XYZ file of C-alpha atoms in Angstrom:
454
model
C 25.644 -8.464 -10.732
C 23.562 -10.581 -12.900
C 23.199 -9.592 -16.539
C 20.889 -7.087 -17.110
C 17.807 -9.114 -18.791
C 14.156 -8.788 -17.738
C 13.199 -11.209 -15.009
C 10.415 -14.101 -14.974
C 7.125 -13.251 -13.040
C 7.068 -9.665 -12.942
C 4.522 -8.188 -10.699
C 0.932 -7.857 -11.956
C 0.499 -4.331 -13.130
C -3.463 -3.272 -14.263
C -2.347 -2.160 -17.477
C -1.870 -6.268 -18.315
C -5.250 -7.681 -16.878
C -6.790 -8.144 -20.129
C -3.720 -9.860 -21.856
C -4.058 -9.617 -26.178
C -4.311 -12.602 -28.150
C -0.876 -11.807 -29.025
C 0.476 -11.565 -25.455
C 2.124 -14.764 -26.211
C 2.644 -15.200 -29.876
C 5.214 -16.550 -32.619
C 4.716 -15.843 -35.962
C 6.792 -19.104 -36.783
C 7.638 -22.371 -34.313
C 11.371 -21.438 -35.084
C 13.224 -18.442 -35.222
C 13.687 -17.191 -39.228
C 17.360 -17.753 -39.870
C 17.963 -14.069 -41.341
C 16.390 -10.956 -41.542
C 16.784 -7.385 -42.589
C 15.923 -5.799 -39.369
C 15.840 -7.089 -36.095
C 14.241 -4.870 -33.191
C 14.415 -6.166 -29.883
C 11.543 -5.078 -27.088
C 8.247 -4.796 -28.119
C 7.250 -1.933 -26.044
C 6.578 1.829 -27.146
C 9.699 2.016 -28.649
C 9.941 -1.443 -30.644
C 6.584 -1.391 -31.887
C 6.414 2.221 -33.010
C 9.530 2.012 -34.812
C 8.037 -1.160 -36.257
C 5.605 1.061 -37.401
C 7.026 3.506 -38.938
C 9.768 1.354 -40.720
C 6.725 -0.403 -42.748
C 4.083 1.738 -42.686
C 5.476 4.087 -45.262
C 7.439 2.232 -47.414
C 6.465 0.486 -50.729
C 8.728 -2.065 -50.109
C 8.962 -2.867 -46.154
C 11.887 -4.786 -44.935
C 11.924 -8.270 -43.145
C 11.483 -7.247 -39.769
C 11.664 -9.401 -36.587
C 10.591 -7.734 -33.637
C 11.858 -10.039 -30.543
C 10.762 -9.883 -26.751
C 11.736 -11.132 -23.729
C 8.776 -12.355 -21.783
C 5.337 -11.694 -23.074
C 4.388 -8.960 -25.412
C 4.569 -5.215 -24.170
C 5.276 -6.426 -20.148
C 8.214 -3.609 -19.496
C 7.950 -0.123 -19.055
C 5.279 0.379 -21.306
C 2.769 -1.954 -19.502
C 3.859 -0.483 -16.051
C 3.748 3.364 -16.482
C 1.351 6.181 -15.463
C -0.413 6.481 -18.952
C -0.590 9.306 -19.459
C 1.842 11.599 -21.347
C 2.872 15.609 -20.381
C 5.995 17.250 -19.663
C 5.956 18.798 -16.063
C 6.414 22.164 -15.282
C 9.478 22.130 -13.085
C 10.713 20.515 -15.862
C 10.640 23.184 -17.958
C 11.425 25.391 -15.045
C 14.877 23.718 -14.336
C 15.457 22.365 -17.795
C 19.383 22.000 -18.611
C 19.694 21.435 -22.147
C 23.025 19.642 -23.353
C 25.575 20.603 -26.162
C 23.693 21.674 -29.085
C 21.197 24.329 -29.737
C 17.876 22.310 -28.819
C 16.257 24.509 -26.564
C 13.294 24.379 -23.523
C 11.006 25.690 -26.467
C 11.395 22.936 -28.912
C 11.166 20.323 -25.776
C 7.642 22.115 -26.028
C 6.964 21.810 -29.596
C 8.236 18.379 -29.305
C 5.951 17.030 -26.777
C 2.826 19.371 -28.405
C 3.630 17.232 -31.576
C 3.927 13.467 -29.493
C 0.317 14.289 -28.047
C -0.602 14.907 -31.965
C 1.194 11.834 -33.069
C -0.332 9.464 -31.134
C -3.741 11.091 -31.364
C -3.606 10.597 -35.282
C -2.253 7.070 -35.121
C -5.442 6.059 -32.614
C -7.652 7.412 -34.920
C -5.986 6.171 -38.252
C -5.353 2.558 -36.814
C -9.025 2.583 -35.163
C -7.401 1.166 -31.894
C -9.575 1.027 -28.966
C -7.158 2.267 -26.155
C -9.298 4.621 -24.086
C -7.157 7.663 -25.471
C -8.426 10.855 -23.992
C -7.102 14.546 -24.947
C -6.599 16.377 -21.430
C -5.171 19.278 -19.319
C -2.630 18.238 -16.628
C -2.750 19.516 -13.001
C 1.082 20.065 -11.820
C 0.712 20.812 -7.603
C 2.558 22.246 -5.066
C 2.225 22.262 -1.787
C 5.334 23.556 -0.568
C 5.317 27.556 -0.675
C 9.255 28.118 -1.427
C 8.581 25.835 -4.269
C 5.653 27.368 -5.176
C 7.233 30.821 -5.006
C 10.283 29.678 -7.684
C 8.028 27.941 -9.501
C 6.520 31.078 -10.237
C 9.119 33.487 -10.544
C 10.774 31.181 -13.250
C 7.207 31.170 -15.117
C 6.941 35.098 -14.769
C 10.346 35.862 -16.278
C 10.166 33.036 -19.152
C 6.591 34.590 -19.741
C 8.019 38.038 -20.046
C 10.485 36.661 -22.290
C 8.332 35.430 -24.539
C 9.127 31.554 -23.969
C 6.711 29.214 -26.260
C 6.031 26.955 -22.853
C 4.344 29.478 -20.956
C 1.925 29.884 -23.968
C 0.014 26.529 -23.270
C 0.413 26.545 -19.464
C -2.113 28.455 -17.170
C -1.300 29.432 -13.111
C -3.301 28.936 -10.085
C -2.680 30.935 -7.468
C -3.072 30.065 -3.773
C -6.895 31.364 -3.408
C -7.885 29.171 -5.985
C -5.465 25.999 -6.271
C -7.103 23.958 -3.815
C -10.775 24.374 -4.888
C -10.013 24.159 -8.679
C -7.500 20.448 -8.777
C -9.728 19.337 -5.203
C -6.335 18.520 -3.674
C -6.000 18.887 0.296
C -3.153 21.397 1.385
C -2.642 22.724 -2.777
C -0.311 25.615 -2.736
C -0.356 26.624 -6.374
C -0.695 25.015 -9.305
C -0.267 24.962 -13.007
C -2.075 23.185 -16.285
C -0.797 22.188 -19.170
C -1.470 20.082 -21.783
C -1.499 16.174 -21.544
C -2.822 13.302 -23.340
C -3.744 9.625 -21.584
C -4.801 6.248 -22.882
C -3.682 2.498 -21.927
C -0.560 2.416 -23.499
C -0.751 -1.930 -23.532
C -3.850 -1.634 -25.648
C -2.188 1.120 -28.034
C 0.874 -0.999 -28.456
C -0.678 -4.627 -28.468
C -3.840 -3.407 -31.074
C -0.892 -1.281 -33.174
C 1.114 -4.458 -33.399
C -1.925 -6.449 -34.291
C -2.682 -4.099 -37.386
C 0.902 -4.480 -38.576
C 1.254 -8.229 -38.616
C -2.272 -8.111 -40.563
C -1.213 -5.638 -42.999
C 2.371 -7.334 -43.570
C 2.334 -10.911 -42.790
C 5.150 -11.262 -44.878
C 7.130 -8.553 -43.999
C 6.778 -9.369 -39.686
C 7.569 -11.831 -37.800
C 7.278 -11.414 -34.203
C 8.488 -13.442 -31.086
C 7.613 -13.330 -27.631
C 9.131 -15.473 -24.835
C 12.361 -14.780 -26.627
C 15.243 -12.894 -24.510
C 18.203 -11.724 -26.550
C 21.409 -12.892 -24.701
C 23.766 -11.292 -26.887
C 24.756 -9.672 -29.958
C 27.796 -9.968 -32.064
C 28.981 -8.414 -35.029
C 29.747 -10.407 -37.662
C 32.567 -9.351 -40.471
C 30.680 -8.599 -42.977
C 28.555 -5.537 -40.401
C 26.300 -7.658 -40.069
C 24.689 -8.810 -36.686
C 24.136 -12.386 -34.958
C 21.018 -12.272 -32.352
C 21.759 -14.914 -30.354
C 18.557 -16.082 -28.300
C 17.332 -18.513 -25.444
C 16.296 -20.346 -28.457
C 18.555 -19.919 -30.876
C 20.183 -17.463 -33.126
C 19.751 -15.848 -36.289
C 21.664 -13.216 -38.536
C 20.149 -9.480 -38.876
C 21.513 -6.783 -41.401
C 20.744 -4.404 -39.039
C 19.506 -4.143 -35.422
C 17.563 -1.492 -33.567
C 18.134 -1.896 -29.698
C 14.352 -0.432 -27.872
C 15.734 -1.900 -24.720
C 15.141 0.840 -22.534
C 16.740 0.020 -18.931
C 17.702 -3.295 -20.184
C 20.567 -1.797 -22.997
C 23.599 -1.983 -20.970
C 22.700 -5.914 -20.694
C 23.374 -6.219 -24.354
C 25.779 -3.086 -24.972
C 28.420 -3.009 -22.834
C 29.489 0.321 -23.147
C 26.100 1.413 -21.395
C 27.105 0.175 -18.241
C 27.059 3.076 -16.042
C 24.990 5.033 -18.495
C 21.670 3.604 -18.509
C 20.908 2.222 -15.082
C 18.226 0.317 -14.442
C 15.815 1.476 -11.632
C 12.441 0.309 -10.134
C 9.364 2.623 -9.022
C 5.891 1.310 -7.556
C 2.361 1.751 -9.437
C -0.891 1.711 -7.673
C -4.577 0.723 -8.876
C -7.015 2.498 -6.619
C -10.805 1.728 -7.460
C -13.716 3.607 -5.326
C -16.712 1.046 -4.407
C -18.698 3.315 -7.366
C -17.770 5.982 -9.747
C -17.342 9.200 -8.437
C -19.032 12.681 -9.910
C -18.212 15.200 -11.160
C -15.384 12.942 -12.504
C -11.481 13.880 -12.453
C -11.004 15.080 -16.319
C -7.197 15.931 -15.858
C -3.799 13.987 -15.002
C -1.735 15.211 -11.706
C 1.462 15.187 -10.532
C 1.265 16.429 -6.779
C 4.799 18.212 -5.886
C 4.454 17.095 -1.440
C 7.450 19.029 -1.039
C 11.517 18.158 -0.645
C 11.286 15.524 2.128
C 8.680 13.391 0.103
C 8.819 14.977 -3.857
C 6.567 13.739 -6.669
C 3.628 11.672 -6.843
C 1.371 11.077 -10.881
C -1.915 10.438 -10.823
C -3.871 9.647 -14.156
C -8.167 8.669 -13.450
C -9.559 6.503 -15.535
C -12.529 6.614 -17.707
C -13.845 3.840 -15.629
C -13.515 6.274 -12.379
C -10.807 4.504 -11.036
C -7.050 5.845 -10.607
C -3.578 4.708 -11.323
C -1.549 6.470 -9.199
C 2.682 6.069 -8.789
C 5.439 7.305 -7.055
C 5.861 7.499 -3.605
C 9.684 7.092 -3.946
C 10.286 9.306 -0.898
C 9.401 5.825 0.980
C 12.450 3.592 -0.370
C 15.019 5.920 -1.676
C 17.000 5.989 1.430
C 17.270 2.063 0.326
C 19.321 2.700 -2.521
C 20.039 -1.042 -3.078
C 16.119 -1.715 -3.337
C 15.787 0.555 -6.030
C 19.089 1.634 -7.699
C 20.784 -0.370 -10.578
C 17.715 -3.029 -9.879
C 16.340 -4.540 -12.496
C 14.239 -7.219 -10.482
C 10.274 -6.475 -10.863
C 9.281 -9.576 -9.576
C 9.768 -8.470 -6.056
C 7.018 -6.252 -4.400
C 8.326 -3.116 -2.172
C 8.129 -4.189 1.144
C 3.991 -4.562 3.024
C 4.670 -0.867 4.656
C 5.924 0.620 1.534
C 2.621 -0.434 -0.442
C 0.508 0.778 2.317
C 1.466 4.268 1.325
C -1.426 3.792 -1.478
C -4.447 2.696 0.983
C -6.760 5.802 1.617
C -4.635 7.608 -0.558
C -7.472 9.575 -2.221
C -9.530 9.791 1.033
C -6.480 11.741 2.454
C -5.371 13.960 -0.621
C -8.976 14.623 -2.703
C -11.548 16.757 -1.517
C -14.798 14.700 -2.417
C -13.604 11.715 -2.126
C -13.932 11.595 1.987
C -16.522 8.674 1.963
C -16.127 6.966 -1.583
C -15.005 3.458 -0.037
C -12.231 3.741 -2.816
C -10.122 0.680 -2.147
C -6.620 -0.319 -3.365
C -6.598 -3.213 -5.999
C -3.139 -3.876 -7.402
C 0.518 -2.336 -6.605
C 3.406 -3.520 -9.111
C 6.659 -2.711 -10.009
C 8.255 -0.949 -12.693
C 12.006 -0.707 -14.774
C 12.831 2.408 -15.489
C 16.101 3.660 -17.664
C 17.962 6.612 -16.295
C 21.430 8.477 -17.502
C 23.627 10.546 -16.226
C 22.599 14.083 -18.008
C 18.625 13.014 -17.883
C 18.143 12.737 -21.364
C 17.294 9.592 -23.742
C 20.320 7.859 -25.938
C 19.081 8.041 -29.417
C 20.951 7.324 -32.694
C 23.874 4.765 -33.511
C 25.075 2.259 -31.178
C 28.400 4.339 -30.693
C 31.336 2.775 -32.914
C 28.553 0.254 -34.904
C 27.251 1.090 -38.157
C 24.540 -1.249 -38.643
C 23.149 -0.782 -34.966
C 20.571 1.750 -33.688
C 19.287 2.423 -30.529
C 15.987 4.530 -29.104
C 16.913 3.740 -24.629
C 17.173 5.459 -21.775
C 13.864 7.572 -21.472
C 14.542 8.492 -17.585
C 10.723 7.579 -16.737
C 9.046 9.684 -19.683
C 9.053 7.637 -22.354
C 5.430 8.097 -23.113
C 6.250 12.059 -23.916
C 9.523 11.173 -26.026
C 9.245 7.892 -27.935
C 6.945 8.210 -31.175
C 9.078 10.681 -32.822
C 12.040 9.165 -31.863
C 10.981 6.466 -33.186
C 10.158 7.546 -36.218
C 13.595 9.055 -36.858
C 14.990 5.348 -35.804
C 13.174 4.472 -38.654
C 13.824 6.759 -41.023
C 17.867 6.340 -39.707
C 17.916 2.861 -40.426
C 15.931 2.840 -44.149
C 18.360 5.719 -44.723
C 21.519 4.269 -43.370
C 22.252 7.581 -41.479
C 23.169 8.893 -38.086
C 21.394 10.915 -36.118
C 22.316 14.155 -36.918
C 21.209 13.723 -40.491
C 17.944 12.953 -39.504
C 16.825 14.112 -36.332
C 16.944 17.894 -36.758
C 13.884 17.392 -39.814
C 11.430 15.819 -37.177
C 12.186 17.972 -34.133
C 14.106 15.669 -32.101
C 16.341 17.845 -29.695
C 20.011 17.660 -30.562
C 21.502 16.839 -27.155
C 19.277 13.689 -27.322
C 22.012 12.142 -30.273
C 23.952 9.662 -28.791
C 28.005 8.935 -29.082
C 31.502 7.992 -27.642
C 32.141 11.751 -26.783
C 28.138 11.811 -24.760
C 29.237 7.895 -23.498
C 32.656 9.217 -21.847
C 31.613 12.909 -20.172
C 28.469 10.911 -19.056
C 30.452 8.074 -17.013
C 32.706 11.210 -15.947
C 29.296 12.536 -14.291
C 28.431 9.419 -12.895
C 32.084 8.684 -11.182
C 31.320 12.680 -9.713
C 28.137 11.396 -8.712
C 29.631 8.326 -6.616
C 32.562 10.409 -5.186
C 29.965 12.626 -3.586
């Protein structure tokens, strides 16, 4: 297998047809030769650690912030956009070692939505963000029936999660989301927004408010990193290399391509995004998010409409996963699903919104994106395992957009702090079993080997 490095030519996702001025932009013609921080990807995670390693401090470090093709073109500028934590998550949620529990995931997520909320309106970026409720569907009745009974008893048991979630029973379910064939359902909270603009407008502030403290380089893959003897760290580059006192990796499903050691723990993965548009807007217009449960033989579909009326709508998985080659360990998002994969998203609101029987809505872009996924489900987050002046914020297992601010904010704080994860991450809320290490690295490539045996 090639190494794991984003391709050239990804697919053309909607969240990257109106490219930022900064899309492709060097702060300098050559790479610096040193810094004090490197960060490589300059998606979610990159940037918002960026942030919050100079927003806050009186004397911000020499950051360069490196990325392989153009600015924000990975996961960030190929997801759903729109950030939630799904009920069945929280129905089958299987915590790790620690004492992080399906509660704090709650307050956790509760305080992302208010993160990014407050950064949108502090950094006056103009990203479409939108406070919502999020529809999760079912319209298979044995799932709907343990959906339920798991709600009931954590209800009864006082669990924080049920306190912000409502139920829709099967009278109603249909008539209140206007899905076809809707079992039950539940709402919870959810925020949305185009996570390019948020990113590319947020990056745009920082290089105006420390031109002398960022330096930022697009069209710049890292090929390697090696320590150096003094703990230092050599970035070596398609163009060059430099020397970093410290690196943060935001590499998502990339990592393993430039730490080892994550081979087998982060795998890389590709899913298919849809742009549906209707030939005018439709009223009264969808004000929540959706992820429609179709049942076991096809599973989970997200669905996030647009201020604009139109609808970005993913998943669809149930039409490629018995191609395990197409989709597994595949980091290629150059190359489209197949013609009668992507056909999957024509008529696709005709057939599953009631309303939307005659609104002409047409499809007008499918791409490809990279997701990270791990063994146990849950993001690495901490110390490069075994490397003191190397941090790491990877592995989000598709719901990055739920998980990342905080996380990166205790990046940050880890690496102004020179401290691990555990001295850090219990202050901002970050669940424990998140922490990653040698001990997490070994039981999770035992899992995986399990996993391939069966």
């Amino acid at each position: 297998m090639d190494q794991v490095l984003p391709v050239p030519n990804p697919t053309k996702a909607y969240w990257l047809s109106e490219p930022h001025e900064l899309a492709r932009f060097r702060s300098t013609p050559d790479l610096p030769a040193t810094c004090d921080v490197a960060i490589i990807g300059s998606g979610m995670a990159g940037i918002t650690t960026a942030y919050h390693l100079l927003h806050s401090n009186k004397q911000p470090p020499n950051v360069v912030i490196l990325e392989a093709r153009e600015l924000c073109s990975g996961a960030t500028g190929r997801n759903g956009g729109h950030c939630k934590v799904k009920v069945p998550t929280f129905a089958g949620f299987t915590p790790g070692p620690g004492s992080s529990t399906v509660d704090d995931m709650a307050v956790y997520v509760h305080g992302i939505i208010n993160g990014l909320k407050q950064i949108v309106e502090e950094e006056e970026l103009d990203c479409e963000f939108e406070l919502r409720r999020s529809f999760d569907i079912q319209l298979d009745d044995d799932e709907s029936k343990r959906l339920k009974r798991i709600y009931d008893e954590s209800a009864k048991a006082g669990s924080t999660w049920t306190r912000t979630v409502d139920y829709i029973d099967e009278r109603f379910a249909g008539q209140i989301t206007s899905i076809n064939g809707a079992n039950t359902a539940f709402t919870g909270p959810a925020c949305s927004f185009w996570p390019y603009k948020f990113v590319s407008q947020l990056l745009a502030r920082l290089l105006a408010q420390h031109p002398r403290s960022l330096n930022f380089q697009t069209m710049t893959p890292a090929t390697s990193v090696t320590l150096s003897e003094d703990g230092s760290s050599a970035i070596h580059t398609s163009r060059g290399s430099f020397k970093a006192e410290k690196v943060v990796f935001a590499t998502n499903p990339y990592t393993s391509g430039l730490i080892s050691q994550f081979n087998d723990i982060i795998t890389p993965i590709r899913g298919m995004t849809s742009h549906i548009v209707p030939k005018q807007p439709i009223h009264p217009h969808l004000s929540n998010t959706y992820n429609i449960d179709f049942g076991p033989e096809k599973g989970t579909d997200y669905l996030n409409p647009r201020p604009d009326g139109s609808i970005v709508v993913g998943g669809g998985k149930w039409l490629y996963n018995s191609d395990r080659p197409s989709w597994f360990n595949n980091f290629d998002d150059s190359m489209p699903f197949p013609p009668q994969t992507e056909e999957y998203w024509e008529g696709y609101m005709q057939r599953n919104f009631r309303g939307w029987e005659e609104s002409g809505a047409e499809l007008d872009k499918v791409w490809v994106g990279i997701m990270g996924i791990t063994p146990d489900g849950w993001p690495h987050v901490g110390r490069v395992p075994g490397v003191k002046n190397q941090w790491m914020l990877a592995g989000f297992n598709g719901g990055g957009m739920s998980m990342i601010l905080t996380v990166a904010k205790a990046v940050a704080t880890m690496v102004k702090e020179d401290a691990g994860f555990d001295e850090v991450a219990g202050g901002l809320g970050v669940p424990d079993f998140w922490g990653t290490s040698e001990e997490r690295l070994r039981v999770g490539k035992d899992e995986d080997l399990m996993v391939k045996r069966k």
